[in-house]
mmCIF file of C-alpha atoms in Angstrom:
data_model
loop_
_atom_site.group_PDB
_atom_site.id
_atom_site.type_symbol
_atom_site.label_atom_id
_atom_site.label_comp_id
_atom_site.label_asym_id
_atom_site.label_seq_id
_atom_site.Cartn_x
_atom_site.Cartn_y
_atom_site.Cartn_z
ATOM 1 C CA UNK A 228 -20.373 -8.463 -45.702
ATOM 2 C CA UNK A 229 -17.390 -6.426 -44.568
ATOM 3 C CA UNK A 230 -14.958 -8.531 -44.654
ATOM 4 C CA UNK A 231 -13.876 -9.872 -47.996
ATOM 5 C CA UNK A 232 -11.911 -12.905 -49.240
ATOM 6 C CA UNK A 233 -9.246 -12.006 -51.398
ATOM 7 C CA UNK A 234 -8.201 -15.542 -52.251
ATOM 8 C CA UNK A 235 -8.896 -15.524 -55.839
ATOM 9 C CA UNK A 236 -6.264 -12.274 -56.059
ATOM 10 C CA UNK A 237 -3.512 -14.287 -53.964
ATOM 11 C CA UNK A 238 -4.125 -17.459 -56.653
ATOM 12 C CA UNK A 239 -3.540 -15.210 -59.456
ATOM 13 C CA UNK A 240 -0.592 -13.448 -58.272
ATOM 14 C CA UNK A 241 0.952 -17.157 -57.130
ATOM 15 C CA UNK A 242 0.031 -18.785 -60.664
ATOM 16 C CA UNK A 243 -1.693 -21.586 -58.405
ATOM 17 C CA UNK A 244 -4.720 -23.248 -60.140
ATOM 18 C CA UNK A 245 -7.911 -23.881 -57.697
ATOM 19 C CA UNK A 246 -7.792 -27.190 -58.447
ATOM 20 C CA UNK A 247 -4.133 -27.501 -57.385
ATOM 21 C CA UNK A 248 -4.761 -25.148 -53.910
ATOM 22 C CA UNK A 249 -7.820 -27.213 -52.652
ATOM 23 C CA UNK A 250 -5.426 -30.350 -53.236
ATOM 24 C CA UNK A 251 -2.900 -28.938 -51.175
ATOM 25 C CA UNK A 252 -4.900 -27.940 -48.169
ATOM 26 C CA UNK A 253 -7.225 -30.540 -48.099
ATOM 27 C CA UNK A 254 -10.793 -29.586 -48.774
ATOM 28 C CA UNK A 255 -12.620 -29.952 -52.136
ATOM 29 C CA UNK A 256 -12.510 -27.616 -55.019
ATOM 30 C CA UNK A 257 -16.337 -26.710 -54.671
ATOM 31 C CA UNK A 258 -15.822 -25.627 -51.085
ATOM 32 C CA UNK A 259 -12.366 -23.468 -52.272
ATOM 33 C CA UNK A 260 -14.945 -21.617 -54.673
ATOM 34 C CA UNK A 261 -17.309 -20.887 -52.010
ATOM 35 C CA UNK A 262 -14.425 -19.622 -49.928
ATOM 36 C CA UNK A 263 -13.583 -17.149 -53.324
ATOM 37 C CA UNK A 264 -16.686 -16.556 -53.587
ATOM 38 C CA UNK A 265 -17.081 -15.511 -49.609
ATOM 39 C CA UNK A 266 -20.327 -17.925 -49.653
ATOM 40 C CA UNK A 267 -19.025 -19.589 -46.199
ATOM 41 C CA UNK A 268 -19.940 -18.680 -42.947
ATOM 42 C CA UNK A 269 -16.230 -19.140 -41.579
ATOM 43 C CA UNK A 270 -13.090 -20.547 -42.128
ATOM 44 C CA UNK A 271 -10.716 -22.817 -39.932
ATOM 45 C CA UNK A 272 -7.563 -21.635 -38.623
ATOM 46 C CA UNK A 273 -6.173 -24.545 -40.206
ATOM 47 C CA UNK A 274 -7.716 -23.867 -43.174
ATOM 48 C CA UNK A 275 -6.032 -21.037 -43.428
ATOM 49 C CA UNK A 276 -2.735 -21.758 -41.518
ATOM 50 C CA UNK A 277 -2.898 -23.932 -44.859
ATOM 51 C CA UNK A 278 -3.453 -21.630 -47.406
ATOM 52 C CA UNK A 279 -1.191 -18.760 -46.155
ATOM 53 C CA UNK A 280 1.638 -21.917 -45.716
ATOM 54 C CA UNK A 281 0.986 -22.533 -49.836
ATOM 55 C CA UNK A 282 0.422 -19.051 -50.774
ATOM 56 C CA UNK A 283 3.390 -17.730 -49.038
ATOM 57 C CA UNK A 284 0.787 -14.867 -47.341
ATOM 58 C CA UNK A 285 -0.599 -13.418 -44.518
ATOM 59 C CA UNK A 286 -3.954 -14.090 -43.332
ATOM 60 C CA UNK A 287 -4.426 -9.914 -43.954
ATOM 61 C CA UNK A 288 -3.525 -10.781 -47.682
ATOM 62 C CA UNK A 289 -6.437 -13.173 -48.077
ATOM 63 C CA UNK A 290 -8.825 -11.694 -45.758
ATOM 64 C CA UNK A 291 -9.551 -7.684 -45.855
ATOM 65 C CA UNK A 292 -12.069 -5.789 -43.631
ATOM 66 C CA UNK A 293 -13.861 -2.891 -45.369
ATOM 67 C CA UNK A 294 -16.543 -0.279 -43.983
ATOM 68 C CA UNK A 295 -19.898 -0.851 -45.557
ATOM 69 C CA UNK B 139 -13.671 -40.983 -35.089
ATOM 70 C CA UNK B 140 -13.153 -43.881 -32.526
ATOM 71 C CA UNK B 141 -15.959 -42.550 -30.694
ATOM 72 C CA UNK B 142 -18.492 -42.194 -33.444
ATOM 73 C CA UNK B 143 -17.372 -45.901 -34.037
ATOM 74 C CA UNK B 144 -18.138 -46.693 -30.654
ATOM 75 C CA UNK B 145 -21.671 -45.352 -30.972
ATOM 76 C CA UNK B 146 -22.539 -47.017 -33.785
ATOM 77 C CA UNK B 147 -21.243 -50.274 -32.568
ATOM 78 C CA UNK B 148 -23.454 -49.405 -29.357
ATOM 79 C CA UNK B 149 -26.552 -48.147 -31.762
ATOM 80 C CA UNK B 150 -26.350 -51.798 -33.736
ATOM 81 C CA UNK B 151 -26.063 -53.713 -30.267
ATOM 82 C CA UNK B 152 -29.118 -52.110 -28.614
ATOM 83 C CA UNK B 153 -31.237 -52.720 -32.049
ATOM 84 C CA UNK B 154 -30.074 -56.339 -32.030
ATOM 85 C CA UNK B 155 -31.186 -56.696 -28.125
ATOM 86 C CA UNK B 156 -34.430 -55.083 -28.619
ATOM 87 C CA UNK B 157 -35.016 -57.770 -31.518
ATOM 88 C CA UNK B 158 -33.828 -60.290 -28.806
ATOM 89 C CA UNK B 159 -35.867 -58.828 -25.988
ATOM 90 C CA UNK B 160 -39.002 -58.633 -28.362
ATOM 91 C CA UNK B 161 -37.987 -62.389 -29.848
ATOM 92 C CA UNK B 162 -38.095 -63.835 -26.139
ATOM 93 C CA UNK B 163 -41.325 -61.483 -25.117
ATOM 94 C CA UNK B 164 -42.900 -63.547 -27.870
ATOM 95 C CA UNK B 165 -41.385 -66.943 -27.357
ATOM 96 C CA UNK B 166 -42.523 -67.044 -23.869
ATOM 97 C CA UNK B 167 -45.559 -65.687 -24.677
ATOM 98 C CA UNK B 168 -46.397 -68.460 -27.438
ATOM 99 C CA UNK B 169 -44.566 -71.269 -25.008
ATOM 100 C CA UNK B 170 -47.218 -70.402 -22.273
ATOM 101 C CA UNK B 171 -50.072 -70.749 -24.843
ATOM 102 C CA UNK B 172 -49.193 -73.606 -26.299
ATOM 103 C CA UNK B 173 -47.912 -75.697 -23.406
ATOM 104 C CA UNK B 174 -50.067 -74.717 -20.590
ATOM 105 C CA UNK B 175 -52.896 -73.387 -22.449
ATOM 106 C CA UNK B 176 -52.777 -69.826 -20.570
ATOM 107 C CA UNK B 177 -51.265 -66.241 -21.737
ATOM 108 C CA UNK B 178 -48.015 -65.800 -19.573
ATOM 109 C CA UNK B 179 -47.892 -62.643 -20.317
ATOM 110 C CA UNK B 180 -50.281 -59.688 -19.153
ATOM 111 C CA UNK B 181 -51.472 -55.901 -20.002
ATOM 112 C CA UNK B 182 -49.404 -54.849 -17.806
ATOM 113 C CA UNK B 183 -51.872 -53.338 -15.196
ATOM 114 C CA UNK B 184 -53.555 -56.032 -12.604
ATOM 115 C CA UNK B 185 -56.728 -53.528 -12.595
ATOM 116 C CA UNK B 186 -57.016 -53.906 -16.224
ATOM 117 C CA UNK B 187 -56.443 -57.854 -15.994
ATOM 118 C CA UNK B 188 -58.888 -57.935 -12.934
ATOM 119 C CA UNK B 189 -61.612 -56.665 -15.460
ATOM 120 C CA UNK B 190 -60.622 -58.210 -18.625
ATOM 121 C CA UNK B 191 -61.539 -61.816 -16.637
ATOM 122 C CA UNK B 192 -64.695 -60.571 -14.656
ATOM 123 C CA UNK B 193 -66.076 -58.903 -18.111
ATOM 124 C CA UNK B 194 -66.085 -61.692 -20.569
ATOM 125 C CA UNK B 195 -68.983 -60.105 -21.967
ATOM 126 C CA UNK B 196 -67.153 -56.876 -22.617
ATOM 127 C CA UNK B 197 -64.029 -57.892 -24.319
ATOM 128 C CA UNK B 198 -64.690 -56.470 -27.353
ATOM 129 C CA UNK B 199 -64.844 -52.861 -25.840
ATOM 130 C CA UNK B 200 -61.989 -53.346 -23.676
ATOM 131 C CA UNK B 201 -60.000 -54.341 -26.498
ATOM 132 C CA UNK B 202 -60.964 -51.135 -28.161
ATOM 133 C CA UNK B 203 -59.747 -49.550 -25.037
ATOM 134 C CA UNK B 204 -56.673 -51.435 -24.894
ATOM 135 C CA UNK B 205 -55.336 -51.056 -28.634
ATOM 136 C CA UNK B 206 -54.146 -47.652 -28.587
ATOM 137 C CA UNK B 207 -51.918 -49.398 -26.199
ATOM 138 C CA UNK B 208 -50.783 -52.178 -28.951
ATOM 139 C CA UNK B 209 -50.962 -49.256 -31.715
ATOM 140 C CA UNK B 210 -48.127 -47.406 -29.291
ATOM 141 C CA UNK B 211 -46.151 -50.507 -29.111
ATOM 142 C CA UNK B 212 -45.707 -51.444 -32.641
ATOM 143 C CA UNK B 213 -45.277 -47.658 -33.455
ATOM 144 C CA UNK B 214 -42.624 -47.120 -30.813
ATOM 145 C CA UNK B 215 -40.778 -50.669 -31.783
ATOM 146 C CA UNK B 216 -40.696 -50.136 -35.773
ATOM 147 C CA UNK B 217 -39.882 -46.126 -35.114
ATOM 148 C CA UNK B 218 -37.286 -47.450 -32.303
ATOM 149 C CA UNK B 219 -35.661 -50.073 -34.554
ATOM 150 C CA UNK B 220 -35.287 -47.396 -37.691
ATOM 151 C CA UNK B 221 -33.642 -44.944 -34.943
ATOM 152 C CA UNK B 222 -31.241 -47.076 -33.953
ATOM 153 C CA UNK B 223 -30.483 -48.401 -37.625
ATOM 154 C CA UNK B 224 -29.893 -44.757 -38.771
ATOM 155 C CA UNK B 225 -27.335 -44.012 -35.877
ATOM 156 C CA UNK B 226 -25.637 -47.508 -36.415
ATOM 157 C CA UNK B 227 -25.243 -46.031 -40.253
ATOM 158 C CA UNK B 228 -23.452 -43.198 -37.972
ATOM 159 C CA UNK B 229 -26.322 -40.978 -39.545
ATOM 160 C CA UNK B 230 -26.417 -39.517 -36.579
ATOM 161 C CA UNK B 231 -27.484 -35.954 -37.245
ATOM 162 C CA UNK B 232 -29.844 -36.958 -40.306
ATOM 163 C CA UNK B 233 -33.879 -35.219 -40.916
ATOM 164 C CA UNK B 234 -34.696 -38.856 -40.845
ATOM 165 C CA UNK B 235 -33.125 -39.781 -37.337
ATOM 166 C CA UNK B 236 -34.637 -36.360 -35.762
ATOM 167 C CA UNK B 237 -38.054 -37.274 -37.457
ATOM 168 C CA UNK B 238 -37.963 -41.118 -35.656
ATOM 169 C CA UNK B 239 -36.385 -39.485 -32.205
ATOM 170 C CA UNK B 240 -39.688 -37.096 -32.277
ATOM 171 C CA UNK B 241 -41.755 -40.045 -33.181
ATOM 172 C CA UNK B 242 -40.582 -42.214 -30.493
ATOM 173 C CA UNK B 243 -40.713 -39.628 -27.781
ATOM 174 C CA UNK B 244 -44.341 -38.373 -28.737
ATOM 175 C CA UNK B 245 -45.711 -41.852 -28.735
ATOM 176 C CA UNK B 246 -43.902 -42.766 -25.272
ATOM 177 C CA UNK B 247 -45.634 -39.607 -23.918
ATOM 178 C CA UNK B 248 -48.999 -40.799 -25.818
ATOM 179 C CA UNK B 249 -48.329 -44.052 -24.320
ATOM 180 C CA UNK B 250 -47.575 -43.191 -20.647
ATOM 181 C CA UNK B 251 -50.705 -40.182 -21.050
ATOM 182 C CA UNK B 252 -52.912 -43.145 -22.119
ATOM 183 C CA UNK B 253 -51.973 -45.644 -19.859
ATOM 184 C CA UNK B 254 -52.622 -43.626 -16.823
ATOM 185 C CA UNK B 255 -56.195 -42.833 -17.935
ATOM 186 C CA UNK B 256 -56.593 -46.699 -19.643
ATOM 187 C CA UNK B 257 -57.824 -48.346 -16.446
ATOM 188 C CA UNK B 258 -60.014 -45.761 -15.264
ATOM 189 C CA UNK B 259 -61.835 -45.102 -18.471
ATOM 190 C CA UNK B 260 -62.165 -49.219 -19.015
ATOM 191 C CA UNK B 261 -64.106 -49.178 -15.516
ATOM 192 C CA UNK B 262 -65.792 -46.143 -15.982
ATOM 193 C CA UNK B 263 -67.233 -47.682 -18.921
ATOM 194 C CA UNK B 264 -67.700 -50.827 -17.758
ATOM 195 C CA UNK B 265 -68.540 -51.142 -14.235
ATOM 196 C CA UNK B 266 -71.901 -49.211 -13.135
ATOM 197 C CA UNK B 267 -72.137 -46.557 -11.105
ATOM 198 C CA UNK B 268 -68.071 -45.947 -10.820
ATOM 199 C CA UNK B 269 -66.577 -43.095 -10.439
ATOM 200 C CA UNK B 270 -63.004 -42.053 -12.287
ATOM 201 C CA UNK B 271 -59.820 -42.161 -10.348
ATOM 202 C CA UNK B 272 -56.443 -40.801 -11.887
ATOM 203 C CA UNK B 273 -53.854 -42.141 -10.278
ATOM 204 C CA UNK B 274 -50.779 -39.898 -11.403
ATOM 205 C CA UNK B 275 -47.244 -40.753 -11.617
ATOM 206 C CA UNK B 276 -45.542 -37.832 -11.245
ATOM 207 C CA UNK B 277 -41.786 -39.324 -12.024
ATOM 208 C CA UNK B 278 -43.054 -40.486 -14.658
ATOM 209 C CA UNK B 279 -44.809 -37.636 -16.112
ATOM 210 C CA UNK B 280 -41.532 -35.427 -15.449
ATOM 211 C CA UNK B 281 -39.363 -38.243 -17.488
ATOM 212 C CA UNK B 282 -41.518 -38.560 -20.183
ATOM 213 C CA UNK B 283 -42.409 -34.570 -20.333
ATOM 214 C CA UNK B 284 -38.423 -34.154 -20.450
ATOM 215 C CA UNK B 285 -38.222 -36.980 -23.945
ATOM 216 C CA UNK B 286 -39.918 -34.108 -26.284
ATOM 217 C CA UNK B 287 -37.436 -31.300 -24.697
ATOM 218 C CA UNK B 288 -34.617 -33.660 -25.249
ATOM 219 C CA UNK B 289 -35.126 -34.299 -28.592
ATOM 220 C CA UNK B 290 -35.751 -30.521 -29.388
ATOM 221 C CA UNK B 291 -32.432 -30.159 -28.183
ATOM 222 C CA UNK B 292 -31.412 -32.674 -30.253
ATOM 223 C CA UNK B 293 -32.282 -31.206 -33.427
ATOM 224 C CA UNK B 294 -30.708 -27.971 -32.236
ATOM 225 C CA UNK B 295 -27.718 -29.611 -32.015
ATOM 226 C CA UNK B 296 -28.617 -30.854 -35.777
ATOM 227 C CA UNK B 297 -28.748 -27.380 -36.884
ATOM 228 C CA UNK B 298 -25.486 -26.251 -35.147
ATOM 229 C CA UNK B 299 -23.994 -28.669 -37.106
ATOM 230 C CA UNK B 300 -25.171 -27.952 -40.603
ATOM 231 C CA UNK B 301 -24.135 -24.514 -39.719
ATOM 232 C CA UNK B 302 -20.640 -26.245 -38.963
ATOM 233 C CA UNK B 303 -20.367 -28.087 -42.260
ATOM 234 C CA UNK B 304 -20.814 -24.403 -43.738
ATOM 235 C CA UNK B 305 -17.296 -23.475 -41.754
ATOM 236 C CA UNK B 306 -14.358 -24.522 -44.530
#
């Protein structure tokens, strides 16, 4: 798919454990790893008004369009 | 949330009135038997009736005739009453509450199908030289023809929302 999740790299540069993140934003840790994983076939806009609110990001941060 | 409340209050209501309705169906039926010796309740169809008392002789065939009929109304009750238990569980978009929403609406169109050609079939087969006479409904051929559609949009709606649950 095009457009890649770039989650896991935002976690890593914020020291913020999965565990911790799907805590915060309220949805389970299995469904965070399918969001990493960019096994979903969407995501909220308050899922990730959320996330970019704990991360401290942008939405371009996390998400990331690339030509196949 | 309220409203999926709602529905399943509504869901447990109708199951416990159909119990009711099917409870007094019964009572009276028994009442009648017992206390004035006679069925107060009928087929359904006074054509039938009119040939189940002229053919006492032939009540073994138009029995045979006439349980499809009791088949479709034990069916549609026990599917009917696990319907409305799943959606008073608020399973409302479960592969077992599509599966008794098919059921039901397939044996209502069996039943309404059957009961139109019932009467003419039980004289046909009974009565010498008779001919066959349909005599078609079409409201309720258009009503019951709608049911299947209704609950194949139904379990589109089912899908949709699996596809939802896959949106984080």
């Amino acid at each position: 798919m095009p457009v890649l999740v770039n989650l896991d790299v935002m976690m890593a540069k914020r020291k913020i454990r999965s565990k911790d993140l799907a805590q915060k934003i309220g949805i389970t840790e299995a469904n965070l790893s399918l969001l990493k994983s960019g096994k979903v076939k969407g995501v909220r806009f308050t899922t990730l008004e959320a996330i970019c609110h704990h991360l401290q990001c942008q939405p371009g941060d996390i998400l990331v369009y690339e030509d196949e | 949330m309220q409203s999926i409340e709602n529905l399943k209050q509504v869901s447990h209501f109708t199951r416990m009135m159909l119990f009711a309705a099917v409870g007094i169906f019964f009572s009276i039926a028994i009442y009648g038997f017992v206390t004035q010796g006679q069925w107060w309740v009928t087929f359904g169809d006074n054509q039938f009736d009119a040939l189940w008392l002229q053919y006492k002789e032939l009540h073994f065939l138009l029995a045979i005739i006439f349980s499809p009929l009791i088949g479709c109304w034990l069916l549609g009750f026990y599917f009917l009453q696990r319907l409305l238990l799943a959606l008073s569980r608020g399973l409302f978009y479960a592969k077992a509450t599509l599966r008794y929403s098919k059921y039901v609406s397939w044996i209502t169109v069996f039943y309404v199908c059957y009961k139109m050609i019932m009467t003419p079939l039980a004289t046909y087969l009974v009565v010498d030289n008779s001919s066959i006479d349909l005599s078609l409904n079409p409201m309720s051929l258009i009503v019951v023809l709608c049911l299947p559609v209704l609950v194949h949009l139904f379990s589109a709606a089912a899908e949709l929302d699996k596809e939802n649950k896959e949106i984080v």
